Structure formats: C-alpha cells, structure tokens
mmCIF file with all atom_site columns, C-alpha atoms in Angstrom:
data_model
loop_
_atom_site.group_PDB
_atom_site.id
_atom_site.type_symbol
_atom_site.label_atom_id
_atom_site.label_alt_id
_atom_site.label_comp_id
_atom_site.label_asym_id
_atom_site.label_entity_id
_atom_site.label_seq_id
_atom_site.pdbx_PDB_ins_code
_atom_site.Cartn_x
_atom_site.Cartn_y
_atom_site.Cartn_z
_atom_site.occupancy
_atom_site.B_iso_or_equiv
_atom_site.pdbx_formal_charge
_atom_site.auth_seq_id
_atom_site.auth_comp_id
_atom_site.auth_asym_id
_atom_site.auth_atom_id
_atom_site.pdbx_PDB_model_num
ATOM 1   C CA . UNK A 1 1   ? -31.530 -6.268  1.751   1.00 97.00 ? 729 UNK A CA 1
ATOM 2   C CA . UNK A 1 2   ? -27.833 -6.552  1.004   1.00 99.00 ? 730 UNK A CA 1
ATOM 3   C CA . UNK A 1 3   ? -24.957 -4.516  2.395   1.00 99.00 ? 731 UNK A CA 1
ATOM 4   C CA . UNK A 1 4   ? -21.723 -3.935  0.477   1.00 99.00 ? 732 UNK A CA 1
ATOM 5   C CA . UNK A 1 5   ? -18.699 -4.612  2.693   1.00 99.00 ? 733 UNK A CA 1
ATOM 6   C CA . UNK A 1 6   ? -14.959 -4.798  2.174   1.00 99.00 ? 734 UNK A CA 1
ATOM 7   C CA . UNK A 1 7   ? -14.086 -8.399  1.251   1.00 99.00 ? 735 UNK A CA 1
ATOM 8   C CA . UNK A 1 8   ? -10.347 -8.164  0.556   1.00 99.00 ? 736 UNK A CA 1
ATOM 9   C CA . UNK A 1 9   ? -7.577  -5.593  0.757   1.00 99.00 ? 737 UNK A CA 1
ATOM 10  C CA . UNK A 1 10  ? -3.995  -5.591  -0.484  1.00 99.00 ? 738 UNK A CA 1
ATOM 11  C CA . UNK A 1 11  ? -2.555  -2.584  1.366   1.00 99.00 ? 739 UNK A CA 1
ATOM 12  C CA . UNK A 1 12  ? 0.355   -0.623  -0.116  1.00 99.00 ? 740 UNK A CA 1
ATOM 13  C CA . UNK A 1 13  ? 1.659   -3.044  -2.717  1.00 99.00 ? 741 UNK A CA 1
ATOM 14  C CA . UNK A 1 14  ? 4.239   -1.632  -5.133  1.00 99.00 ? 742 UNK A CA 1
ATOM 15  C CA . UNK A 1 15  ? 3.535   -1.275  -8.848  1.00 99.00 ? 743 UNK A CA 1
ATOM 16  C CA . UNK A 1 16  ? 6.130   -3.330  -10.697 1.00 99.00 ? 744 UNK A CA 1
ATOM 17  C CA . UNK A 1 17  ? 4.911   -3.167  -14.296 1.00 98.00 ? 745 UNK A CA 1
ATOM 18  C CA . UNK A 1 18  ? 2.867   -1.084  -16.688 1.00 97.00 ? 746 UNK A CA 1
ATOM 19  C CA . UNK A 1 19  ? 1.635   -1.951  -20.186 1.00 97.00 ? 747 UNK A CA 1
ATOM 20  C CA . UNK A 1 20  ? -0.452  0.681   -21.940 1.00 97.00 ? 748 UNK A CA 1
ATOM 21  C CA . UNK A 1 21  ? -1.164  -1.317  -25.118 1.00 96.00 ? 749 UNK A CA 1
ATOM 22  C CA . UNK A 1 22  ? -3.290  -3.975  -23.439 1.00 94.00 ? 750 UNK A CA 1
ATOM 23  C CA . UNK A 1 23  ? -7.038  -4.537  -23.278 1.00 86.00 ? 751 UNK A CA 1
ATOM 24  C CA . UNK A 1 24  ? -7.170  -3.424  -19.642 1.00 81.00 ? 752 UNK A CA 1
ATOM 25  C CA . UNK A 1 25  ? -6.884  -4.872  -16.149 1.00 95.00 ? 753 UNK A CA 1
ATOM 26  C CA . UNK A 1 26  ? -4.524  -5.164  -13.199 1.00 98.00 ? 754 UNK A CA 1
ATOM 27  C CA . UNK A 1 27  ? -2.086  -8.072  -12.938 1.00 98.00 ? 755 UNK A CA 1
ATOM 28  C CA . UNK A 1 28  ? -1.631  -9.349  -9.387  1.00 99.00 ? 756 UNK A CA 1
ATOM 29  C CA . UNK A 1 29  ? 0.868   -11.904 -8.078  1.00 98.00 ? 757 UNK A CA 1
ATOM 30  C CA . UNK A 1 30  ? -0.780  -15.309 -7.471  1.00 98.00 ? 758 UNK A CA 1
ATOM 31  C CA . UNK A 1 31  ? 0.482   -15.331 -3.863  1.00 98.00 ? 759 UNK A CA 1
ATOM 32  C CA . UNK A 1 32  ? -1.231  -11.994 -3.152  1.00 99.00 ? 760 UNK A CA 1
ATOM 33  C CA . UNK A 1 33  ? -4.417  -13.165 -4.865  1.00 99.00 ? 761 UNK A CA 1
ATOM 34  C CA . UNK A 1 34  ? -4.495  -16.326 -2.763  1.00 99.00 ? 762 UNK A CA 1
ATOM 35  C CA . UNK A 1 35  ? -3.691  -14.575 0.526   1.00 99.00 ? 763 UNK A CA 1
ATOM 36  C CA . UNK A 1 36  ? -6.328  -11.879 -0.042  1.00 99.00 ? 764 UNK A CA 1
ATOM 37  C CA . UNK A 1 37  ? -9.035  -14.083 -1.524  1.00 99.00 ? 765 UNK A CA 1
ATOM 38  C CA . UNK A 1 38  ? -9.199  -11.919 -4.660  1.00 99.00 ? 766 UNK A CA 1
ATOM 39  C CA . UNK A 1 39  ? -10.234 -14.055 -7.631  1.00 99.00 ? 767 UNK A CA 1
ATOM 40  C CA . UNK A 1 40  ? -9.277  -14.101 -11.295 1.00 98.00 ? 768 UNK A CA 1
ATOM 41  C CA . UNK A 1 41  ? -11.500 -11.642 -13.222 1.00 98.00 ? 769 UNK A CA 1
ATOM 42  C CA . UNK A 1 42  ? -12.909 -10.163 -10.002 1.00 99.00 ? 770 UNK A CA 1
ATOM 43  C CA . UNK A 1 43  ? -13.814 -6.468  -10.086 1.00 99.00 ? 771 UNK A CA 1
ATOM 44  C CA . UNK A 1 44  ? -11.515 -4.408  -7.862  1.00 99.00 ? 772 UNK A CA 1
ATOM 45  C CA . UNK A 1 45  ? -11.061 -0.798  -6.881  1.00 99.00 ? 773 UNK A CA 1
ATOM 46  C CA . UNK A 1 46  ? -7.475  0.464   -7.053  1.00 99.00 ? 774 UNK A CA 1
ATOM 47  C CA . UNK A 1 47  ? -6.251  3.499   -5.124  1.00 99.00 ? 775 UNK A CA 1
ATOM 48  C CA . UNK A 1 48  ? -2.854  4.958   -5.966  1.00 99.00 ? 776 UNK A CA 1
ATOM 49  C CA . UNK A 1 49  ? -1.452  6.280   -2.673  1.00 99.00 ? 777 UNK A CA 1
ATOM 50  C CA . UNK A 1 50  ? 1.206   8.342   -4.470  1.00 99.00 ? 778 UNK A CA 1
ATOM 51  C CA . UNK A 1 51  ? -1.017  10.383  -6.783  1.00 98.00 ? 779 UNK A CA 1
ATOM 52  C CA . UNK A 1 52  ? -4.561  9.902   -5.449  1.00 98.00 ? 780 UNK A CA 1
ATOM 53  C CA . UNK A 1 53  ? -5.981  8.263   -8.581  1.00 98.00 ? 781 UNK A CA 1
ATOM 54  C CA . UNK A 1 54  ? -8.819  5.789   -7.983  1.00 98.00 ? 782 UNK A CA 1
ATOM 55  C CA . UNK A 1 55  ? -10.231 3.439   -10.584 1.00 98.00 ? 783 UNK A CA 1
ATOM 56  C CA . UNK A 1 56  ? -12.040 0.145   -11.068 1.00 98.00 ? 784 UNK A CA 1
ATOM 57  C CA . UNK A 1 57  ? -10.854 -2.737  -13.217 1.00 98.00 ? 785 UNK A CA 1
ATOM 58  C CA . UNK A 1 58  ? -10.690 -6.523  -13.153 1.00 98.00 ? 786 UNK A CA 1
ATOM 59  C CA . UNK A 1 59  ? -7.925  -8.885  -12.047 1.00 98.00 ? 787 UNK A CA 1
ATOM 60  C CA . UNK A 1 60  ? -5.664  -11.061 -14.155 1.00 98.00 ? 788 UNK A CA 1
ATOM 61  C CA . UNK A 1 61  ? -2.944  -13.289 -12.749 1.00 97.00 ? 789 UNK A CA 1
ATOM 62  C CA . UNK A 1 62  ? 0.500   -11.716 -12.824 1.00 98.00 ? 790 UNK A CA 1
ATOM 63  C CA . UNK A 1 63  ? 3.983   -13.058 -12.281 1.00 98.00 ? 791 UNK A CA 1
ATOM 64  C CA . UNK A 1 64  ? 5.410   -13.731 -8.820  1.00 98.00 ? 792 UNK A CA 1
ATOM 65  C CA . UNK A 1 65  ? 5.784   -10.402 -7.012  1.00 98.00 ? 793 UNK A CA 1
ATOM 66  C CA . UNK A 1 66  ? 3.961   -8.466  -9.728  1.00 99.00 ? 794 UNK A CA 1
ATOM 67  C CA . UNK A 1 67  ? 1.348   -5.769  -9.422  1.00 99.00 ? 795 UNK A CA 1
ATOM 68  C CA . UNK A 1 68  ? 0.966   -4.329  -12.895 1.00 99.00 ? 796 UNK A CA 1
ATOM 69  C CA . UNK A 1 69  ? -1.345  -1.859  -14.578 1.00 99.00 ? 797 UNK A CA 1
ATOM 70  C CA . UNK A 1 70  ? -2.637  -2.821  -18.019 1.00 98.00 ? 798 UNK A CA 1
ATOM 71  C CA . UNK A 1 71  ? -4.406  -0.822  -20.705 1.00 97.00 ? 799 UNK A CA 1
ATOM 72  C CA . UNK A 1 72  ? -5.639  2.739   -20.052 1.00 96.00 ? 800 UNK A CA 1
ATOM 73  C CA . UNK A 1 73  ? -5.128  2.246   -16.288 1.00 96.00 ? 801 UNK A CA 1
ATOM 74  C CA . UNK A 1 74  ? -1.381  2.261   -16.997 1.00 98.00 ? 802 UNK A CA 1
ATOM 75  C CA . UNK A 1 75  ? -1.699  6.056   -17.271 1.00 97.00 ? 803 UNK A CA 1
ATOM 76  C CA . UNK A 1 76  ? -2.851  6.234   -13.625 1.00 98.00 ? 804 UNK A CA 1
ATOM 77  C CA . UNK A 1 77  ? 0.365   5.096   -11.965 1.00 98.00 ? 805 UNK A CA 1
ATOM 78  C CA . UNK A 1 78  ? 4.044   4.513   -12.462 1.00 98.00 ? 806 UNK A CA 1
ATOM 79  C CA . UNK A 1 79  ? 6.399   1.741   -11.435 1.00 99.00 ? 807 UNK A CA 1
ATOM 80  C CA . UNK A 1 80  ? 7.216   2.111   -7.743  1.00 99.00 ? 808 UNK A CA 1
ATOM 81  C CA . UNK A 1 81  ? 3.907   3.755   -6.801  1.00 99.00 ? 809 UNK A CA 1
ATOM 82  C CA . UNK A 1 82  ? 2.149   2.248   -3.783  1.00 99.00 ? 810 UNK A CA 1
ATOM 83  C CA . UNK A 1 83  ? -1.391  1.029   -4.390  1.00 99.00 ? 811 UNK A CA 1
ATOM 84  C CA . UNK A 1 84  ? -4.281  -0.257  -2.320  1.00 99.00 ? 812 UNK A CA 1
ATOM 85  C CA . UNK A 1 85  ? -6.427  -2.907  -4.018  1.00 99.00 ? 813 UNK A CA 1
ATOM 86  C CA . UNK A 1 86  ? -9.940  -3.461  -2.657  1.00 99.00 ? 814 UNK A CA 1
ATOM 87  C CA . UNK A 1 87  ? -12.693 -5.941  -3.434  1.00 99.00 ? 815 UNK A CA 1
ATOM 88  C CA . UNK A 1 88  ? -16.191 -5.949  -2.000  1.00 99.00 ? 816 UNK A CA 1
ATOM 89  C CA . UNK A 1 89  ? -18.939 -8.471  -1.258  1.00 99.00 ? 817 UNK A CA 1
ATOM 90  C CA . UNK A 1 90  ? -22.689 -8.115  -0.947  1.00 99.00 ? 818 UNK A CA 1
ATOM 91  C CA . UNK A 1 91  ? -23.884 -9.706  2.279   1.00 99.00 ? 819 UNK A CA 1
ATOM 92  C CA . UNK A 1 92  ? -27.114 -9.970  4.170   1.00 99.00 ? 820 UNK A CA 1
ATOM 93  C CA . UNK A 1 93  ? -27.171 -8.128  7.512   1.00 99.00 ? 821 UNK A CA 1
ATOM 94  C CA . UNK A 1 94  ? -26.846 -11.491 9.303   1.00 98.00 ? 822 UNK A CA 1
ATOM 95  C CA . UNK A 1 95  ? -23.785 -12.450 7.227   1.00 99.00 ? 823 UNK A CA 1
ATOM 96  C CA . UNK A 1 96  ? -22.283 -8.976  7.646   1.00 99.00 ? 824 UNK A CA 1
ATOM 97  C CA . UNK A 1 97  ? -22.522 -9.148  11.448  1.00 98.00 ? 825 UNK A CA 1
ATOM 98  C CA . UNK A 1 98  ? -19.767 -11.774 11.657  1.00 98.00 ? 826 UNK A CA 1
ATOM 99  C CA . UNK A 1 99  ? -17.879 -11.197 8.397   1.00 99.00 ? 827 UNK A CA 1
ATOM 100 C CA . UNK A 1 100 ? -14.163 -10.360 8.563   1.00 99.00 ? 828 UNK A CA 1
ATOM 101 C CA . UNK A 1 101 ? -12.315 -9.088  5.472   1.00 99.00 ? 829 UNK A CA 1
ATOM 102 C CA . UNK A 1 102 ? -8.925  -10.480 4.460   1.00 99.00 ? 830 UNK A CA 1
ATOM 103 C CA . UNK A 1 103 ? -6.233  -7.812  4.758   1.00 99.00 ? 831 UNK A CA 1
ATOM 104 C CA . UNK A 1 104 ? -2.805  -8.428  3.210   1.00 99.00 ? 832 UNK A CA 1
ATOM 105 C CA . UNK A 1 105 ? 0.257   -6.267  3.874   1.00 98.00 ? 833 UNK A CA 1
ATOM 106 C CA . UNK A 1 106 ? 2.849   -7.052  1.198   1.00 99.00 ? 834 UNK A CA 1
ATOM 107 C CA . UNK A 1 107 ? 6.567   -6.668  1.857   1.00 98.00 ? 835 UNK A CA 1
ATOM 108 C CA . UNK A 1 108 ? 8.912   -4.734  -0.457  1.00 96.00 ? 836 UNK A CA 1
ATOM 109 C CA . UNK A 1 109 ? 8.857   -7.642  -2.967  1.00 98.00 ? 837 UNK A CA 1
ATOM 110 C CA . UNK A 1 110 ? 5.031   -7.853  -2.971  1.00 98.00 ? 838 UNK A CA 1
ATOM 111 C CA . UNK A 1 111 ? 5.162   -11.061 -0.955  1.00 98.00 ? 839 UNK A CA 1
ATOM 112 C CA . UNK A 1 112 ? 2.358   -11.462 1.608   1.00 98.00 ? 840 UNK A CA 1
ATOM 113 C CA . UNK A 1 113 ? 3.643   -10.983 5.151   1.00 94.00 ? 841 UNK A CA 1
ATOM 114 C CA . UNK A 1 114 ? 2.697   -13.721 7.608   1.00 86.00 ? 842 UNK A CA 1
#
C-alpha cells in the first residue's frame, strides 16, 4: 500500500508573469525549485489564494524570482496574486512515518527565506 503525502510546498509566492499563448505549465524560479525539492516537469497543484482557483500542471524552470502561469492556466491568476504550489509523493507507511515535507516561504521577491 502507498500513501500520498505532501512532498514540497512553496507557500504564498507572488505571480510575476503570465503568458496565455503557451503550451501550458508553471514557470518557477530555480532557487525556489531547489529549496523546495520540486523538479523540472514535476506535476504540481497550484492554489491561487486571491481568487480560490486550484489547478494541476507541470513545472518548467523560470527566471530568477519568477512564478509565471503559462497556457490556459494564465486565465486562473493575475500578476501579483499569491499562490501556493504543492507537490506530492507516494510513500509506503514505513517511509511516511518519518517523512518531512520541504516547506518554502518566499519573500516579496520570490527568494526563499532562510
């Protein structure tokens, strides 16, 4: 049996870009990706704290300080909105017992806080 647990969380990052005419994804700053353990092309759930929209997409690497919506997801938020980005892992009960997710709280420039 496997359990699905929170693996990584970027909590309340600010949307800095939006590009509707794109094949679809979310661009995330490399520093945030590294700090959170979220990988290139990983499936993520995105929650827009300003309007309540929730959606799933995959990650592409953005520019420094960037969190950007691409493709149809660009209709689900606007620049300046705060978002929560979540990724999950499937773990055995034994693995889950000691697993700790990585939680990142970005500053106003989407830089990971120490």
